Every structure is written in structure tokens, then in C-alpha cells.
PDB file of C-alpha atoms and ligand atoms in Angstrom:
ATOM      1  CA  MET A   1     -53.533  87.069 -86.710  1.00 96.00           C
ATOM      2  CA  THR A   2     -50.137  84.858 -86.271  1.00 98.00           C
ATOM      3  CA  ARG A   3     -48.933  83.570 -88.991  1.00 98.00           C
ATOM      4  CA  VAL A   4     -47.169  80.057 -87.260  1.00 99.00           C
ATOM      5  CA  ALA A   5     -44.918  77.517 -90.045  1.00 98.00           C
ATOM      6  CA  ILE A   6     -44.262  73.972 -88.054  1.00 99.00           C
ATOM      7  CA  LEU A   7     -41.331  72.177 -89.552  1.00 98.00           C
ATOM      8  CA  ILE A   8     -41.101  68.081 -89.290  1.00 98.00           C
ATOM      9  CA  SER A   9     -39.246  65.430 -90.050  1.00 98.00           C
ATOM     10  CA  GLY A  10     -41.414  62.139 -89.042  1.00 98.00           C
ATOM     11  CA  GLY A  11     -44.615  61.424 -87.574  1.00 98.00           C
ATOM     12  CA  GLY A  12     -45.669  64.980 -86.485  1.00 98.00           C
ATOM     13  CA  SER A  13     -47.003  64.473 -83.403  1.00 98.00           C
ATOM     14  CA  ASN A  14     -45.902  67.416 -82.302  1.00 98.00           C
ATOM     15  CA  MET A  15     -47.377  69.606 -84.880  1.00 99.00           C
ATOM     16  CA  VAL A  16     -50.220  67.741 -84.797  1.00 98.00           C
ATOM     17  CA  LYS A  17     -50.906  69.650 -81.671  1.00 98.00           C
ATOM     18  CA  LEU A  18     -49.708  72.622 -81.999  1.00 99.00           C
ATOM     19  CA  VAL A  19     -52.296  72.193 -84.864  1.00 99.00           C
ATOM     20  CA  GLU A  20     -55.024  71.124 -82.753  1.00 98.00           C
ATOM     21  CA  ALA A  21     -54.423  73.892 -80.384  1.00 98.00           C
ATOM     22  CA  MET A  22     -54.838  77.228 -82.905  1.00 98.00           C
ATOM     23  CA  GLN A  23     -57.650  75.271 -84.551  1.00 98.00           C
ATOM     24  CA  ALA A  24     -59.809  75.108 -81.420  1.00 98.00           C
ATOM     25  CA  GLU A  25     -58.545  77.881 -79.935  1.00 98.00           C
ATOM     26  CA  GLY A  26     -57.536  80.377 -82.573  1.00 98.00           C
ATOM     27  CA  PHE A  27     -54.952  82.292 -81.276  1.00 98.00           C
ATOM     28  CA  ALA A  28     -53.205  82.131 -84.308  1.00 98.00           C
ATOM     29  CA  SER A  29     -52.864  80.232 -88.211  1.00 98.00           C
ATOM     30  CA  PRO A  30     -51.478  77.528 -88.981  1.00 98.00           C
ATOM     31  CA  VAL A  31     -50.281  78.652 -92.479  1.00 98.00           C
ATOM     32  CA  LEU A  32     -48.189  75.822 -93.189  1.00 98.00           C
ATOM     33  CA  VAL A  33     -46.646  72.694 -92.556  1.00 99.00           C
ATOM     34  CA  GLY A  34     -42.673  71.591 -94.373  1.00 98.00           C
ATOM     35  CA  SER A  35     -40.758  68.755 -93.997  1.00 98.00           C
ATOM     36  CA  ASN A  36     -37.404  67.829 -95.051  1.00 98.00           C
ATOM     37  CA  ASP A  37     -38.416  64.383 -95.796  1.00 98.00           C
ATOM     38  CA  PRO A  38     -41.666  63.795 -98.868  1.00 98.00           C
ATOM     39  CA  MET A  39     -42.238  60.665 -97.076  1.00 98.00           C
ATOM     40  CA  ALA A  40     -42.399  61.936 -93.872  1.00 98.00           C
ATOM     41  CA  LYS A  41     -46.315  60.774 -91.936  1.00 98.00           C
ATOM     42  CA  GLY A  42     -46.887  63.923 -90.270  1.00 98.00           C
ATOM     43  CA  LEU A  43     -47.953  65.611 -93.995  1.00 98.00           C
ATOM     44  CA  GLU A  44     -50.406  63.867 -94.539  1.00 98.00           C
ATOM     45  CA  LYS A  45     -51.821  64.736 -91.623  1.00 98.00           C
ATOM     46  CA  ALA A  46     -51.218  68.701 -91.458  1.00 98.00           C
ATOM     47  CA  ARG A  47     -52.902  68.092 -95.253  1.00 98.00           C
ATOM     48  CA  ALA A  48     -55.325  66.206 -93.345  1.00 98.00           C
ATOM     49  CA  MET A  49     -56.402  69.479 -91.201  1.00 98.00           C
ATOM     50  CA  GLY A  50     -56.117  71.664 -93.788  1.00 98.00           C
ATOM     51  CA  VAL A  51     -52.769  72.911 -93.270  1.00 98.00           C
ATOM     52  CA  GLU A  52     -50.781  73.226 -96.999  1.00 98.00           C
ATOM     53  CA  THR A  53     -47.718  71.735 -96.868  1.00 98.00           C
ATOM     54  CA  PHE A  54     -44.181  71.524 -98.821  1.00 98.00           C
ATOM     55  CA  SER A  55     -41.478  68.853 -98.390  1.00 98.00           C
ATOM     56  CA  VAL A  56     -37.745  69.697 -99.382  1.00 98.00           C
ATOM     57  CA  ASP A  57     -36.117  66.918 -99.523  1.00 98.00           C
ATOM     58  CA  HIS A  58     -32.166  67.534 -97.669  1.00 97.00           C
ATOM     59  CA  ARG A  59     -31.454  63.614 -99.862  1.00 97.00           C
ATOM     60  CA  GLY A  60     -31.246  65.782-103.265  1.00 94.00           C
ATOM     61  CA  PHE A  61     -28.399  68.225-101.881  1.00 96.00           C
ATOM     62  CA  GLY A  62     -25.960  65.899-100.165  1.00 94.00           C
ATOM     63  CA  LYS A  63     -23.605  68.193 -98.254  1.00 94.00           C
ATOM     64  CA  ASP A  64     -25.303  71.273 -99.909  1.00 95.00           C
ATOM     65  CA  ARG A  65     -26.541  72.450 -96.566  1.00 95.00           C
ATOM     66  CA  ALA A  66     -27.074  76.003 -97.845  1.00 95.00           C
ATOM     67  CA  GLY A  67     -28.383  74.757-101.093  1.00 97.00           C
ATOM     68  CA  PHE A  68     -31.297  72.811 -98.647  1.00 98.00           C
ATOM     69  CA  GLU A  69     -31.712  75.753 -96.488  1.00 98.00           C
ATOM     70  CA  ALA A  70     -32.394  78.387 -99.830  1.00 97.00           C
ATOM     71  CA  ALA A  71     -34.932  75.995-101.029  1.00 98.00           C
ATOM     72  CA  LEU A  72     -36.329  75.287 -97.701  1.00 98.00           C
ATOM     73  CA  SER A  73     -36.169  79.638 -96.837  1.00 97.00           C
ATOM     74  CA  ALA A  74     -38.222  80.379 -99.811  1.00 98.00           C
ATOM     75  CA  HIS A  75     -40.975  78.090 -99.598  1.00 98.00           C
ATOM     76  CA  LEU A  76     -41.179  79.344 -95.960  1.00 98.00           C
ATOM     77  CA  HIS A  77     -40.933  83.051 -96.781  1.00 97.00           C
ATOM     78  CA  GLU A  78     -43.630  82.379 -99.143  1.00 98.00           C
ATOM     79  CA  ALA A  79     -45.758  81.780 -96.107  1.00 98.00           C
ATOM     80  CA  ARG A  80     -44.977  85.159 -95.067  1.00 98.00           C
ATOM     81  CA  PRO A  81     -44.727  83.177 -90.766  1.00 98.00           C
ATOM     82  CA  ASP A  82     -45.071  85.207 -88.528  1.00 98.00           C
ATOM     83  CA  VAL A  83     -43.288  82.381 -86.394  1.00 98.00           C
ATOM     84  CA  VAL A  84     -41.674  79.507 -87.143  1.00 98.00           C
ATOM     85  CA  CYS A  85     -42.027  76.394 -85.057  1.00 98.00           C
ATOM     86  CA  LEU A  86     -40.236  73.172 -85.570  1.00 98.00           C
ATOM     87  CA  ALA A  87     -40.808  70.456 -84.298  1.00 98.00           C
ATOM     88  CA  GLY A  88     -39.844  66.461 -84.564  1.00 97.00           C
ATOM     89  CA  PHE A  89     -37.612  69.216 -86.711  1.00 97.00           C
ATOM     90  CA  MET A  90     -34.069  66.567 -86.857  1.00 96.00           C
ATOM     91  CA  ARG A  91     -32.072  69.005 -89.260  1.00 95.00           C
ATOM     92  CA  VAL A  92     -29.506  71.083 -87.531  1.00 93.00           C
ATOM     93  CA  LEU A  93     -29.273  74.737 -89.182  1.00 95.00           C
ATOM     94  CA  THR A  94     -26.579  77.376 -90.026  1.00 95.00           C
ATOM     95  CA  PRO A  95     -26.321  80.661 -88.229  1.00 95.00           C
ATOM     96  CA  ASP A  96     -27.149  81.733 -92.027  1.00 95.00           C
ATOM     97  CA  PHE A  97     -30.919  80.404 -91.807  1.00 96.00           C
ATOM     98  CA  VAL A  98     -31.574  80.982 -88.416  1.00 96.00           C
ATOM     99  CA  ARG A  99     -30.758  84.011 -88.761  1.00 95.00           C
ATOM    100  CA  GLN A 100     -33.585  84.784 -91.434  1.00 95.00           C
ATOM    101  CA  PHE A 101     -36.089  83.430 -88.099  1.00 96.00           C
ATOM    102  CA  GLN A 102     -34.269  84.219 -84.831  1.00 91.00           C
ATOM    103  CA  GLY A 103     -36.842  85.435 -82.133  1.00 97.00           C
ATOM    104  CA  ARG A 104     -39.759  84.110 -83.866  1.00 98.00           C
ATOM    105  CA  MET A 105     -38.343  80.386 -84.280  1.00 98.00           C
ATOM    106  CA  LEU A 106     -39.059  78.234 -81.930  1.00 98.00           C
ATOM    107  CA  ASN A 107     -38.177  74.128 -81.039  1.00 98.00           C
ATOM    108  CA  ILE A 108     -39.182  71.396 -78.548  1.00 98.00           C
ATOM    109  CA  HIS A 109     -35.942  69.325 -77.279  1.00 98.00           C
ATOM    110  CA  PRO A 110     -36.807  65.941 -75.320  1.00 98.00           C
ATOM    111  CA  SER A 111     -34.533  67.229 -72.320  1.00 98.00           C
ATOM    112  CA  LEU A 112     -34.484  69.347 -69.622  1.00 98.00           C
ATOM    113  CA  LEU A 113     -32.068  71.522 -70.734  1.00 98.00           C
ATOM    114  CA  PRO A 114     -29.402  72.309 -70.600  1.00 98.00           C
ATOM    115  CA  LYS A 115     -28.853  68.767 -69.757  1.00 98.00           C
ATOM    116  CA  TYR A 116     -28.164  66.583 -72.971  1.00 98.00           C
ATOM    117  CA  PRO A 117     -28.252  69.205 -75.959  1.00 97.00           C
ATOM    118  CA  GLY A 118     -28.162  67.237 -79.125  1.00 95.00           C
ATOM    119  CA  LEU A 119     -29.129  63.059 -79.542  1.00 96.00           C
ATOM    120  CA  HIS A 120     -30.251  60.583 -77.926  1.00 98.00           C
ATOM    121  CA  THR A 121     -31.420  62.316 -74.523  1.00 98.00           C
ATOM    122  CA  HIS A 122     -33.385  59.263 -72.962  1.00 98.00           C
ATOM    123  CA  GLN A 123     -30.587  57.156 -73.183  1.00 98.00           C
ATOM    124  CA  ARG A 124     -28.414  59.460 -71.167  1.00 98.00           C
ATOM    125  CA  ALA A 125     -30.410  60.567 -68.788  1.00 98.00           C
ATOM    126  CA  LEU A 126     -30.331  56.220 -68.494  1.00 98.00           C
ATOM    127  CA  GLU A 127     -27.081  56.200 -68.309  1.00 98.00           C
ATOM    128  CA  ALA A 128     -26.705  59.213 -65.379  1.00 98.00           C
ATOM    129  CA  GLY A 129     -29.501  57.468 -63.766  1.00 98.00           C
ATOM    130  CA  ASP A 130     -31.378  61.115 -63.243  1.00 98.00           C
ATOM    131  CA  ALA A 131     -34.581  60.880 -61.446  1.00 98.00           C
ATOM    132  CA  GLU A 132     -36.331  62.753 -63.231  1.00 98.00           C
ATOM    133  CA  ALA A 133     -36.305  63.733 -67.332  1.00 98.00           C
ATOM    134  CA  GLY A 134     -38.914  66.066 -69.833  1.00 98.00           C
ATOM    135  CA  CYS A 135     -38.739  68.417 -72.063  1.00 98.00           C
ATOM    136  CA  THR A 136     -37.846  72.144 -73.098  1.00 98.00           C
ATOM    137  CA  VAL A 137     -39.658  74.767 -75.820  1.00 98.00           C
ATOM    138  CA  HIS A 138     -36.836  77.040 -76.790  1.00 98.00           C
ATOM    139  CA  GLU A 139     -35.763  79.890 -78.683  1.00 98.00           C
ATOM    140  CA  VAL A 140     -33.657  78.930 -81.818  1.00 98.00           C
ATOM    141  CA  ILE A 141     -30.693  80.694 -82.131  1.00 96.00           C
ATOM    142  CA  ALA A 142     -27.377  79.746 -84.099  1.00 93.00           C
ATOM    143  CA  GLU A 143     -25.864  77.654 -81.142  1.00 92.00           C
ATOM    144  CA  LEU A 144     -27.985  73.694 -80.930  1.00 91.00           C
ATOM    145  CA  ASP A 145     -30.666  73.683 -77.977  1.00 93.00           C
ATOM    146  CA  ALA A 146     -29.096  76.313 -76.902  1.00 93.00           C
ATOM    147  CA  GLY A 147     -31.620  79.398 -76.959  1.00 95.00           C
ATOM    148  CA  PRO A 148     -33.906  81.006 -73.903  1.00 97.00           C
ATOM    149  CA  MET A 149     -36.203  79.064 -72.291  1.00 98.00           C
ATOM    150  CA  LEU A 150     -39.566  79.194 -72.628  1.00 98.00           C
ATOM    151  CA  GLY A 151     -41.112  75.995 -70.961  1.00 98.00           C
ATOM    152  CA  GLN A 152     -40.791  73.142 -69.361  1.00 98.00           C
ATOM    153  CA  ALA A 153     -42.113  69.765 -68.075  1.00 98.00           C
ATOM    154  CA  ARG A 154     -41.127  67.077 -66.083  1.00 98.00           C
ATOM    155  CA  VAL A 155     -41.307  63.201 -65.398  1.00 98.00           C
ATOM    156  CA  PRO A 156     -40.660  60.817 -63.507  1.00 98.00           C
ATOM    157  CA  VAL A 157     -37.782  57.867 -64.425  1.00 98.00           C
ATOM    158  CA  LEU A 158     -38.957  54.456 -63.059  1.00 98.00           C
ATOM    159  CA  ALA A 159     -36.929  51.512 -61.926  1.00 97.00           C
ATOM    160  CA  GLY A 160     -36.579  49.735 -65.420  1.00 97.00           C
ATOM    161  CA  ASP A 161     -37.067  52.495 -67.862  1.00 98.00           C
ATOM    162  CA  SER A 162     -36.015  51.674 -71.309  1.00 98.00           C
ATOM    163  CA  ALA A 163     -35.131  54.694 -73.509  1.00 98.00           C
ATOM    164  CA  ASP A 164     -38.241  54.196 -75.138  1.00 98.00           C
ATOM    165  CA  ASP A 165     -40.413  53.984 -72.761  1.00 98.00           C
ATOM    166  CA  LEU A 166     -38.798  57.113 -71.041  1.00 98.00           C
ATOM    167  CA  ALA A 167     -39.061  59.048 -74.588  1.00 98.00           C
ATOM    168  CA  ALA A 168     -42.550  57.803 -74.549  1.00 98.00           C
ATOM    169  CA  ARG A 169     -43.914  59.480 -70.841  1.00 98.00           C
ATOM    170  CA  VAL A 170     -41.802  62.465 -72.067  1.00 98.00           C
ATOM    171  CA  LEU A 171     -43.467  63.127 -75.562  1.00 98.00           C
ATOM    172  CA  VAL A 172     -47.163  62.673 -73.506  1.00 98.00           C
ATOM    173  CA  GLN A 173     -46.136  66.231 -72.055  1.00 98.00           C
ATOM    174  CA  GLU A 174     -44.509  67.247 -74.938  1.00 98.00           C
ATOM    175  CA  HIS A 175     -47.771  67.595 -76.759  1.00 98.00           C
ATOM    176  CA  ARG A 176     -48.884  69.498 -73.381  1.00 98.00           C
ATOM    177  CA  LEU A 177     -45.872  71.538 -73.315  1.00 98.00           C
ATOM    178  CA  TYR A 178     -45.523  73.125 -77.026  1.00 99.00           C
ATOM    179  CA  PRO A 179     -49.129  74.416 -77.151  1.00 98.00           C
ATOM    180  CA  GLU A 180     -49.273  76.053 -74.044  1.00 98.00           C
ATOM    181  CA  ALA A 181     -45.860  77.484 -74.938  1.00 98.00           C
ATOM    182  CA  LEU A 182     -46.594  79.112 -78.426  1.00 98.00           C
ATOM    183  CA  ARG A 183     -49.893  80.526 -77.390  1.00 98.00           C
ATOM    184  CA  ARG A 184     -47.927  82.764 -74.834  1.00 98.00           C
ATOM    185  CA  PHE A 185     -45.404  82.970 -76.909  1.00 98.00           C
ATOM    186  CA  VAL A 186     -47.622  84.401 -79.350  1.00 98.00           C
ATOM    187  CA  ALA A 187     -49.469  86.736 -76.653  1.00 98.00           C
ATOM    188  CA  GLY A 188     -45.487  88.135 -75.633  1.00 98.00           C
ATOM    189  CA  ASN A 189     -45.499  86.034 -72.886  1.00 97.00           C
ATOM    190  CA  ARG A 190     -41.921  85.125 -72.883  1.00 96.00           C
ATOM    191  CA  HIS A 191     -41.637  84.395 -68.467  1.00 97.00           C
ATOM    192  CA  PHE A 192     -39.972  80.756 -68.210  1.00 98.00           C
ATOM    193  CA  PHE A 193     -42.758  78.182 -67.026  1.00 98.00           C
ATOM    194  CA  SER A 194     -43.176  74.527 -66.393  1.00 98.00           C
ATOM    195  CA  LEU A 195     -46.018  72.697 -66.494  1.00 96.00           C
TER     196      LEU A 195
HETATM  197  C1  GRF B 201     -39.909  63.399 -80.171  1.00 84.83           C
HETATM  198  O1  GRF B 201     -39.796  63.378 -79.156  1.00 84.83           O
HETATM  199  C2  GRF B 201     -39.696  65.589 -80.318  1.00 84.83           C
HETATM  200  O2  GRF B 201     -39.081  65.784 -79.189  1.00 84.83           O
HETATM  201  C3  GRF B 201     -38.150  64.838 -81.251  1.00 84.83           C
HETATM  202  O3  GRF B 201     -39.235  63.814 -81.884  1.00 84.83           O
HETATM  203  C4  GRF B 201     -40.116  62.990 -81.494  1.00 84.83           C
HETATM  204  C5  GRF B 201     -40.591  63.002 -82.372  1.00 84.83           C
HETATM  205  O4  GRF B 201     -41.475  64.199 -82.564  1.00 84.83           O
HETATM  206  N1  GRF B 201     -37.179  66.073 -81.667  1.00 84.83           N
HETATM  207  P1  GRF B 201     -42.873  64.550 -83.251  1.00 84.83           P
HETATM  208  O5  GRF B 201     -44.190  62.900 -82.963  1.00 84.83           O
HETATM  209  O6  GRF B 201     -42.545  63.972 -85.090  1.00 84.83           O
HETATM  210  O7  GRF B 201     -43.381  65.517 -83.431  1.00 84.83           O
END
């Protein structure tokens, strides 16, 4: 059974949907949920779902990104994951870390890549006057938010939308997109899809 580890930084709503899908459908096994923040609310949600958790507080490492990542990957390798899913994980990973999991690490990004890599994606879409926004699941490579795209979901931008309004509308689609992208990835299907 494909073993899936998930990294989060906050509430973990995407992680919850991934774990629920795996537990309900059995297409993979959620073996570990980790965070760079020991206080991440998603950690207790994962434990409540019966998934083992860990945290490595990145603040304890200061500028020593390699040191943080060494601790992170040590926990990950212990769980022998076949796939690593970044889900609301807010730390930029170095090429050395990515290399350890390249080809089997996914991320969900709240924009229609290649538009708006990086942060504040919804504000940027609003400022650009876009009629549509959305989210993308992609394979993680060393370049930020730039790996092969697996799938996208789109939402309309509505008159008067705030960034929070748009974020909430996109998040609903993230919760549909990520489980479907993981199902397909685990099945070896790399064809791009749109929800
Ligand atoms: C989501 O919009 C995700 O795309 C972004 O962080 C937000 C919260 O994610 N990276 P989650 O609820 O922690 O999964």
C-alpha cells in the first residue's frame, strides 16, 4: 500500500481531506503528518484521525535551513513514505531537500499556476482584475511553485470580492482537487486534469 506523509504549517484542512479520502477509499495509507510549527492546529486533527504526527520547530534553527531540513527529513525517512504531500506547508524547501523526494512530492498552491507563484495569490489576482482564480496541485521541484502540474480547479472572481472571500471560495476547491490529484498520482496517472 502506498505510504503517504503530509507536511502542514497551520489548520491542516487540506491534510484532513487527504487523510479522509485515503481512510475512506483505501487507495493509500496516511503514515505521518508533520509540521514546522509545534502548535499547528492540524497536528491535533491528525492525531484525532489516528495518524502519527511530529513537529520540528523551524524557529529553533534560525538561519540554519539545512539543519531544520535535516531534522525534518529524519522524521520523514523514518516513516518510509512513498509520497510526500505539502498541504499548507509554508516553508520554502532547499534543492537538497527536494532532491530527496523529487518525483514523489506534491504541493497545492492557491492560484492557477503559472500565474502567481509565491505568496498573496488572491490579492494579486484581484489587483490584476482576473475574472477567474483557483488552485493547482503540482509536483515539487527545486524552483518554487514550478513543477509539473497535475490538476487545477477554477472559481469565478465576483464583484466586491475581498482576498478572504476569494481564499474561502478557492479553499473549497482545494479540498476537492487535492484528494483527486493524489488518487491519480498514486495510480500512476500523470495526465493533467481540471475539476
Ligand atoms: C490554503 O489556502 C493552502 O492553499 C495554503 O494554505 C491555506 C491553508 O491550508 N497553502 P490548510 O487549511 O492548512 O490546508
